[in-house]
Short mmCIF file of C-alpha atoms in Angstrom, two decimals:
data_model
loop_
_atom_site.label_atom_id
_atom_site.label_comp_id
_atom_site.label_asym_id
_atom_site.label_seq_id
_atom_site.Cartn_x
_atom_site.Cartn_y
_atom_site.Cartn_z
CA UNK A 16 0.15 0.29 0.17
CA UNK A 17 1.63 3.01 -0.91
CA UNK A 18 2.21 5.53 1.72
CA UNK A 19 1.24 9.32 1.60
CA UNK A 20 4.15 11.59 2.70
CA UNK A 21 3.51 13.54 6.17
CA UNK A 22 4.37 16.87 5.85
CA UNK A 23 7.84 18.18 7.85
CA UNK A 24 6.70 19.08 10.86
CA UNK A 25 4.23 16.32 11.11
CA UNK A 26 7.05 13.29 10.43
CA UNK A 27 9.56 15.75 12.91
CA UNK A 28 6.19 15.07 15.58
CA UNK A 29 4.92 11.52 14.26
CA UNK A 30 9.40 10.54 15.44
CA UNK A 31 8.19 12.54 18.78
CA UNK A 32 5.08 10.10 19.04
CA UNK A 33 6.98 6.90 18.43
CA UNK A 34 10.07 7.75 21.21
CA UNK A 35 7.21 9.10 23.88
CA UNK A 36 5.67 5.34 22.87
CA UNK A 37 9.13 3.50 24.32
CA UNK A 38 9.42 6.31 26.79
CA UNK A 39 6.15 5.90 28.86
CA UNK A 40 6.55 2.41 28.29
CA UNK A 41 9.69 2.41 29.58
CA UNK A 42 7.89 4.62 32.52
CA UNK A 43 4.81 1.88 32.91
CA UNK A 44 8.19 -1.33 33.51
CA UNK A 45 8.99 0.06 35.96
CA UNK A 46 5.38 -1.13 37.73
CA UNK A 47 4.36 -3.24 35.52
CA UNK A 48 4.99 -6.55 34.62
CA UNK A 49 3.90 -8.23 31.42
CA UNK A 50 -0.02 -7.78 30.30
CA UNK A 51 2.52 -5.68 26.99
CA UNK A 52 -1.12 -6.21 24.78
CA UNK A 53 -3.57 -4.07 27.35
CA UNK A 54 -0.62 -1.67 27.40
CA UNK A 55 -0.65 -0.97 23.61
CA UNK A 56 -4.20 -0.94 23.38
CA UNK A 57 -3.66 1.59 26.46
CA UNK A 58 -1.75 3.24 24.96
CA UNK A 59 -4.09 3.75 21.72
CA UNK A 60 -6.84 5.10 23.32
CA UNK A 61 -4.23 7.69 25.47
CA UNK A 62 -3.14 9.62 21.54
CA UNK A 63 -5.89 8.66 19.95
CA UNK A 64 -7.97 10.53 23.14
CA UNK A 65 -10.42 7.88 23.50
CA UNK A 66 -11.62 5.84 26.44
CA UNK A 67 -11.35 2.18 27.71
CA UNK A 68 -13.09 -0.27 30.41
CA UNK A 69 -11.09 -2.15 31.49
CA UNK A 70 -12.21 -5.57 32.34
CA UNK A 71 -10.20 -8.09 35.04
CA UNK A 72 -10.49 -9.83 38.10
CA UNK A 73 -8.89 -7.90 41.60
CA UNK A 74 -5.23 -8.03 41.64
CA UNK A 75 -4.28 -8.07 38.79
CA UNK A 76 -3.31 -3.92 39.14
CA UNK A 77 -5.74 -2.24 36.72
CA UNK A 78 -5.77 0.38 38.99
CA UNK A 79 -2.25 0.43 39.36
CA UNK A 80 -1.66 1.17 35.45
CA UNK A 81 -4.02 3.67 35.36
CA UNK A 82 -2.26 5.29 38.38
CA UNK A 83 1.09 5.23 36.78
CA UNK A 84 0.49 5.98 33.06
CA UNK A 85 -0.53 9.63 35.04
CA UNK A 86 2.25 9.61 36.43
CA UNK A 87 4.24 9.31 32.74
CA UNK A 88 2.49 11.17 31.59
CA UNK A 89 1.99 13.93 34.12
CA UNK A 90 -1.24 14.60 34.23
CA UNK A 91 -3.57 15.48 37.16
CA UNK A 92 -5.12 11.91 37.98
CA UNK A 93 -8.58 11.23 40.09
CA UNK A 94 -9.72 8.58 41.32
CA UNK A 95 -13.18 7.71 42.03
CA UNK A 96 -14.85 4.26 43.86
CA UNK A 97 -18.06 3.91 42.13
CA UNK A 98 -20.99 2.88 45.38
CA UNK A 99 -24.53 1.90 45.24
CA UNK A 100 -25.00 5.36 47.25
CA UNK A 101 -23.03 7.46 45.22
CA UNK A 102 -24.19 10.77 43.79
CA UNK A 103 -23.94 12.68 40.76
CA UNK A 104 -22.89 15.36 42.49
CA UNK A 105 -19.80 13.98 43.85
CA UNK A 106 -19.19 12.69 40.35
CA UNK A 107 -19.18 16.12 38.96
CA UNK A 108 -19.86 18.45 41.85
CA UNK A 109 -22.26 21.42 42.73
CA UNK A 110 -22.84 24.63 43.96
CA UNK A 111 -22.26 25.80 47.91
CA UNK A 112 -22.76 29.27 49.65
CA UNK A 113 -19.64 30.77 50.57
CA UNK A 114 -19.66 33.54 52.22
CA UNK A 115 -18.21 36.41 51.42
CA UNK A 116 -15.44 37.59 54.27
CA UNK A 117 -15.69 41.54 52.75
CA UNK A 118 -19.09 41.86 52.42
CA UNK A 119 -20.80 39.51 54.57
CA UNK A 120 -23.21 38.94 51.66
CA UNK A 121 -23.67 35.20 50.64
CA UNK A 122 -23.79 33.61 46.91
CA UNK A 123 -23.65 30.01 45.37
CA UNK A 124 -20.47 29.20 44.14
CA UNK A 125 -19.20 25.96 42.36
CA UNK A 126 -17.25 23.35 43.27
CA UNK A 127 -15.58 21.16 41.12
CA UNK A 128 -16.26 17.73 41.63
CA UNK A 129 -13.13 14.86 40.73
CA UNK A 130 -14.19 14.57 37.23
CA UNK A 131 -11.91 18.14 36.91
CA UNK A 132 -8.94 15.70 36.13
CA UNK A 133 -6.77 15.03 32.63
CA UNK A 134 -7.70 10.91 33.72
CA UNK A 135 -10.20 9.76 35.86
CA UNK A 136 -11.06 6.60 36.94
CA UNK A 137 -14.14 5.11 37.34
CA UNK A 138 -13.25 1.76 39.99
CA UNK A 139 -15.87 -0.14 39.63
CA UNK A 140 -18.37 2.06 37.45
CA UNK A 141 -20.77 -0.78 37.21
CA UNK A 142 -21.36 -0.57 40.91
CA UNK A 143 -23.50 2.41 40.81
CA UNK A 144 -27.37 2.67 39.79
CA UNK A 145 -28.05 4.32 36.23
CA UNK A 146 -28.61 7.84 36.85
CA UNK A 147 -24.82 8.32 38.77
CA UNK A 148 -23.87 5.85 35.94
CA UNK A 149 -24.86 8.69 33.03
CA UNK A 150 -23.21 11.49 34.50
CA UNK A 151 -20.35 10.48 33.38
CA UNK A 152 -22.18 10.74 29.32
CA UNK A 153 -21.46 14.17 28.79
CA UNK A 154 -18.06 14.32 30.51
CA UNK A 155 -17.39 11.66 28.46
CA UNK A 156 -18.54 12.71 24.92
CA UNK A 157 -18.11 16.41 25.17
CA UNK A 158 -15.51 17.39 27.44
CA UNK A 159 -18.00 19.38 29.92
CA UNK A 160 -20.50 19.62 33.13
CA UNK A 161 -23.29 20.92 33.49
CA UNK A 162 -24.66 21.51 36.20
CA UNK A 163 -28.19 24.07 37.28
CA UNK A 164 -28.06 25.27 33.86
CA UNK A 165 -24.10 25.95 34.07
CA UNK A 166 -21.49 24.33 31.32
CA UNK A 167 -18.19 23.71 32.40
CA UNK A 168 -15.31 22.32 30.49
CA UNK A 169 -13.12 19.75 31.39
CA UNK A 170 -9.09 19.94 31.59
CA UNK A 171 -7.84 19.51 28.69
CA UNK A 172 -6.48 16.35 27.23
CA UNK A 173 -9.64 14.48 29.32
CA UNK A 174 -9.52 10.72 29.90
CA UNK A 175 -11.45 8.56 31.47
CA UNK A 176 -10.49 5.03 32.21
CA UNK A 177 -13.11 2.70 33.61
CA UNK A 178 -12.58 -0.48 35.75
CA UNK A 179 -15.35 -3.33 35.70
CA UNK A 180 -14.93 -6.73 38.03
CA UNK A 181 -16.39 -10.03 35.36
CA UNK A 182 -17.31 -12.45 38.45
CA UNK A 183 -18.88 -10.41 40.95
CA UNK A 184 -22.29 -10.07 39.87
CA UNK A 185 -24.31 -9.34 42.98
CA UNK A 186 -25.14 -6.09 43.49
CA UNK A 187 -23.96 -4.62 40.10
CA UNK A 188 -25.89 -1.92 37.49
CA UNK A 189 -24.86 -3.39 33.85
CA UNK A 190 -23.44 -0.17 31.61
CA UNK A 191 -26.11 0.89 28.92
CA UNK A 192 -25.82 0.50 25.48
CA UNK A 193 -25.00 4.00 25.17
CA UNK A 194 -22.71 4.47 28.18
CA UNK A 195 -20.66 1.27 26.37
CA UNK A 196 -19.99 3.13 22.41
CA UNK A 197 -18.61 5.45 23.90
CA UNK A 198 -15.76 3.85 25.41
CA UNK A 199 -13.23 3.35 22.32
CA UNK A 200 -11.65 -0.06 23.86
CA UNK A 201 -12.90 -2.85 26.30
CA UNK A 202 -9.84 -3.99 27.21
CA UNK A 203 -9.02 -7.37 28.52
CA UNK A 204 -7.08 -8.08 31.37
CA UNK A 205 -5.89 -11.81 31.67
CA UNK A 206 -3.75 -14.30 34.17
CA UNK A 207 0.59 -13.65 34.02
CA UNK A 208 1.83 -16.55 33.49
CA UNK A 209 4.11 -17.96 36.11
CA UNK A 210 7.52 -16.64 35.26
CA UNK A 211 6.41 -12.95 34.77
CA UNK A 212 3.82 -13.74 38.46
CA UNK A 213 6.72 -14.61 39.72
CA UNK A 214 8.13 -11.17 39.30
CA UNK A 215 5.13 -9.56 40.60
CA UNK A 216 5.89 -10.89 43.82
CA UNK A 217 9.51 -10.04 44.89
CA UNK A 218 8.95 -7.07 43.62
CA UNK A 219 5.99 -6.16 45.42
CA UNK A 220 7.46 -8.20 48.81
CA UNK A 221 10.52 -5.81 48.46
CA UNK A 222 11.25 -2.40 49.42
CA UNK A 223 10.42 -0.35 46.70
CA UNK A 224 13.35 1.17 44.10
CA UNK A 225 12.14 2.82 40.95
CA UNK A 226 10.38 6.26 40.91
CA UNK A 227 8.72 6.83 38.06
CA UNK A 228 9.77 10.29 35.53
CA UNK A 229 7.13 12.38 33.40
CA UNK A 230 7.47 10.94 30.19
CA UNK A 231 5.77 13.80 27.68
CA UNK A 232 3.47 16.51 28.92
CA UNK A 233 0.21 17.11 27.80
CA UNK A 234 0.47 19.35 25.62
CA UNK A 235 2.80 17.27 23.60
CA UNK A 236 -0.47 14.59 23.77
CA UNK A 237 -3.18 16.68 22.66
CA UNK A 238 -0.45 17.12 19.71
CA UNK A 239 -0.61 13.97 19.46
CA UNK A 240 -4.27 13.97 18.91
CA UNK A 241 -3.94 16.57 15.99
CA UNK A 242 -1.48 14.26 13.98
CA UNK A 243 -3.36 11.40 14.20
CA UNK A 244 -6.27 12.60 13.03
CA UNK A 245 -4.33 13.63 10.19
CA UNK A 246 -2.53 9.84 9.26
CA UNK A 247 -3.83 8.99 5.21
CA UNK A 248 -6.22 5.95 5.11
CA UNK A 249 -7.04 4.38 2.02
CA UNK A 250 -10.49 3.65 0.77
CA UNK A 251 -9.86 0.00 0.68
CA UNK A 252 -9.30 -0.20 4.40
CA UNK A 253 -12.09 2.38 5.15
CA UNK A 254 -14.64 0.18 3.78
CA UNK A 255 -13.34 -2.79 5.74
CA UNK A 256 -13.94 -1.75 8.49
CA UNK A 257 -17.01 -0.18 7.67
CA UNK A 258 -17.53 -4.09 6.44
CA UNK A 259 -16.84 -5.77 9.40
CA UNK A 260 -19.20 -3.41 11.67
CA UNK A 261 -21.79 -3.91 9.44
CA UNK A 262 -21.17 -7.55 9.19
CA UNK A 263 -21.85 -7.57 13.06
CA UNK A 264 -25.46 -6.43 12.49
CA UNK A 265 -27.91 -9.44 12.34
CA UNK A 266 -29.91 -9.26 9.15
CA UNK A 267 -30.54 -11.13 6.37
CA UNK A 268 -27.15 -10.77 4.73
CA UNK A 269 -25.46 -10.97 7.57
CA UNK A 270 -22.70 -14.38 8.79
CA UNK A 271 -24.45 -17.39 10.21
CA UNK A 272 -23.20 -17.17 13.84
CA UNK A 273 -24.04 -13.86 14.00
CA UNK A 274 -27.49 -14.62 12.16
CA UNK A 275 -27.67 -16.73 15.40
CA UNK A 276 -26.27 -15.65 18.23
CA UNK A 277 -26.33 -11.92 18.13
CA UNK A 278 -29.28 -9.39 19.41
CA UNK A 279 -28.00 -6.04 18.15
CA UNK A 280 -24.67 -5.36 16.71
CA UNK A 281 -21.81 -2.24 16.45
CA UNK A 282 -22.63 1.40 15.81
CA UNK A 283 -20.83 3.23 13.18
CA UNK A 284 -19.08 4.48 16.09
CA UNK A 285 -17.28 1.24 16.12
CA UNK A 286 -15.74 1.84 12.63
CA UNK A 287 -14.41 5.46 13.53
CA UNK A 288 -12.79 3.74 16.55
CA UNK A 289 -11.33 1.63 14.24
CA UNK A 290 -9.69 4.12 11.87
CA UNK A 291 -8.87 6.48 14.46
CA UNK A 292 -7.06 3.58 16.30
CA UNK A 293 -5.77 1.89 13.69
CA UNK A 294 -3.88 5.45 13.12
CA UNK A 295 -2.86 5.75 16.85
CA UNK A 296 -1.28 2.12 16.07
CA UNK A 297 0.14 2.52 12.58
CA UNK A 298 1.24 6.06 13.97
CA UNK A 299 3.23 4.22 17.29
CA UNK A 300 4.78 1.21 14.60
CA UNK A 301 6.91 4.70 12.74
CA UNK A 302 4.27 3.76 9.64
CA UNK A 303 2.42 6.61 8.23
CA UNK A 304 -0.47 4.94 7.05
CA UNK A 305 -2.90 2.22 8.37
CA UNK A 306 -2.82 -0.99 6.73
CA UNK A 307 -5.79 -3.90 6.82
CA UNK A 308 -4.46 -5.82 9.80
CA UNK A 309 -4.39 -2.92 11.85
CA UNK A 310 -7.82 -2.98 11.55
CA UNK A 311 -7.66 -6.70 12.23
CA UNK A 312 -6.02 -6.26 15.50
CA UNK A 313 -8.23 -3.83 16.76
CA UNK A 314 -11.63 -5.85 16.37
CA UNK A 315 -11.71 -7.44 20.19
CA UNK A 316 -11.12 -4.33 21.46
CA UNK A 317 -13.35 -2.33 19.81
CA UNK A 318 -16.42 -4.56 18.96
CA UNK A 319 -16.51 -6.73 22.54
CA UNK A 320 -18.23 -4.59 23.82
CA UNK A 321 -20.43 -3.33 21.36
CA UNK A 322 -21.98 -7.53 20.58
CA UNK A 323 -24.80 -8.28 22.42
CA UNK A 324 -25.38 -11.40 22.59
CA UNK A 325 -29.19 -13.78 22.75
CA UNK A 326 -30.28 -16.09 24.29
CA UNK A 327 -29.24 -18.68 22.79
CA UNK A 328 -25.37 -17.65 22.38
CA UNK A 329 -25.44 -16.67 26.59
CA UNK A 330 -27.21 -20.47 26.44
CA UNK A 331 -24.22 -22.50 24.24
CA UNK A 332 -21.66 -20.40 26.19
CA UNK A 333 -20.92 -18.14 23.21
CA UNK A 334 -18.80 -15.19 24.36
CA UNK A 335 -18.52 -11.84 22.06
CA UNK A 336 -15.01 -13.06 21.24
CA UNK A 337 -15.40 -16.07 19.74
CA UNK A 338 -18.01 -14.59 17.48
CA UNK A 339 -15.29 -11.62 16.06
CA UNK A 340 -13.24 -14.74 15.24
CA UNK A 341 -16.08 -15.85 13.33
CA UNK A 342 -16.11 -11.81 11.69
CA UNK A 343 -12.91 -11.65 11.54
CA UNK A 344 -12.94 -15.07 8.95
CA UNK A 345 -15.97 -14.64 7.61
CA UNK A 346 -15.33 -10.70 6.10
CA UNK A 347 -12.79 -10.66 3.59
CA UNK A 348 -9.38 -8.60 3.23
CA UNK A 349 -9.81 -7.07 0.08
CA UNK A 350 -6.21 -8.48 -2.74
CA UNK A 351 -6.21 -4.68 -4.18
CA UNK A 352 -3.47 -2.44 -2.35
CA UNK A 353 -1.22 -5.38 -0.62
#
């Protein structure tokens, strides 16, 4: 596939992005062992400006990963522990009556909530009711919040990393489809292999020896967001991404597994994130064009939370990962341009 040259200044910025990726990974490796795919997906989301849902059992360093990322990026970090009694204003902030010491007059003043950060960790987001979950919708989509009829802009850059525990389902509230769709990726953290687990036990039971250093600044990250959107992408690659997404929707011409197991397929936002993530992935690899392989590599994190299975799939214990594998096998990769 032909590569369209970027302007000289953009090439220098692209090289800086590649260096920044290496620097961030080096900082993460001071505390995070293994989880290569998780780190790659988290960095793609950061460079593309997307939010991520991290799913994994307790003890896999989900919180540590997000906190370490914020430190490596020198960004303001905030954590909200979602509980059943959490209220929307506990997230967004609220107006509080304050007295002016000079005049003695009382007036309402807005007190920002923890959402006013660069990196927000929404820990166990499915443990709070939908009313409180929805407080993040405007923040995630518009990067602003509205309280008492007044709108307040959030600091830039702004990312939401939400975590979910897949095994404890009592007392949880499934995220609405509209909110799930606003997460660029669903990142799945698995158990480490034996050697990595030994390394974790050794490092976490000794005195800490590593000090994190900021790898990049927030303004650089914003520049990377603009650069990612400038990466050229061939029409055939876009059409392939759209074909994958459209094939996930149950219809007469859908692949057999989709017709059999899927209740609702992915929205057009999935195709947007496949391409946007592909652009970030290409730059991270030092390439200036998006390939079919970029799209295929991101199919699982982009689609797994956007495909809703039906009762038939649940009764046969078919998960979305298996359906995505079938989609990748059923939708042919265009041969032109390869």
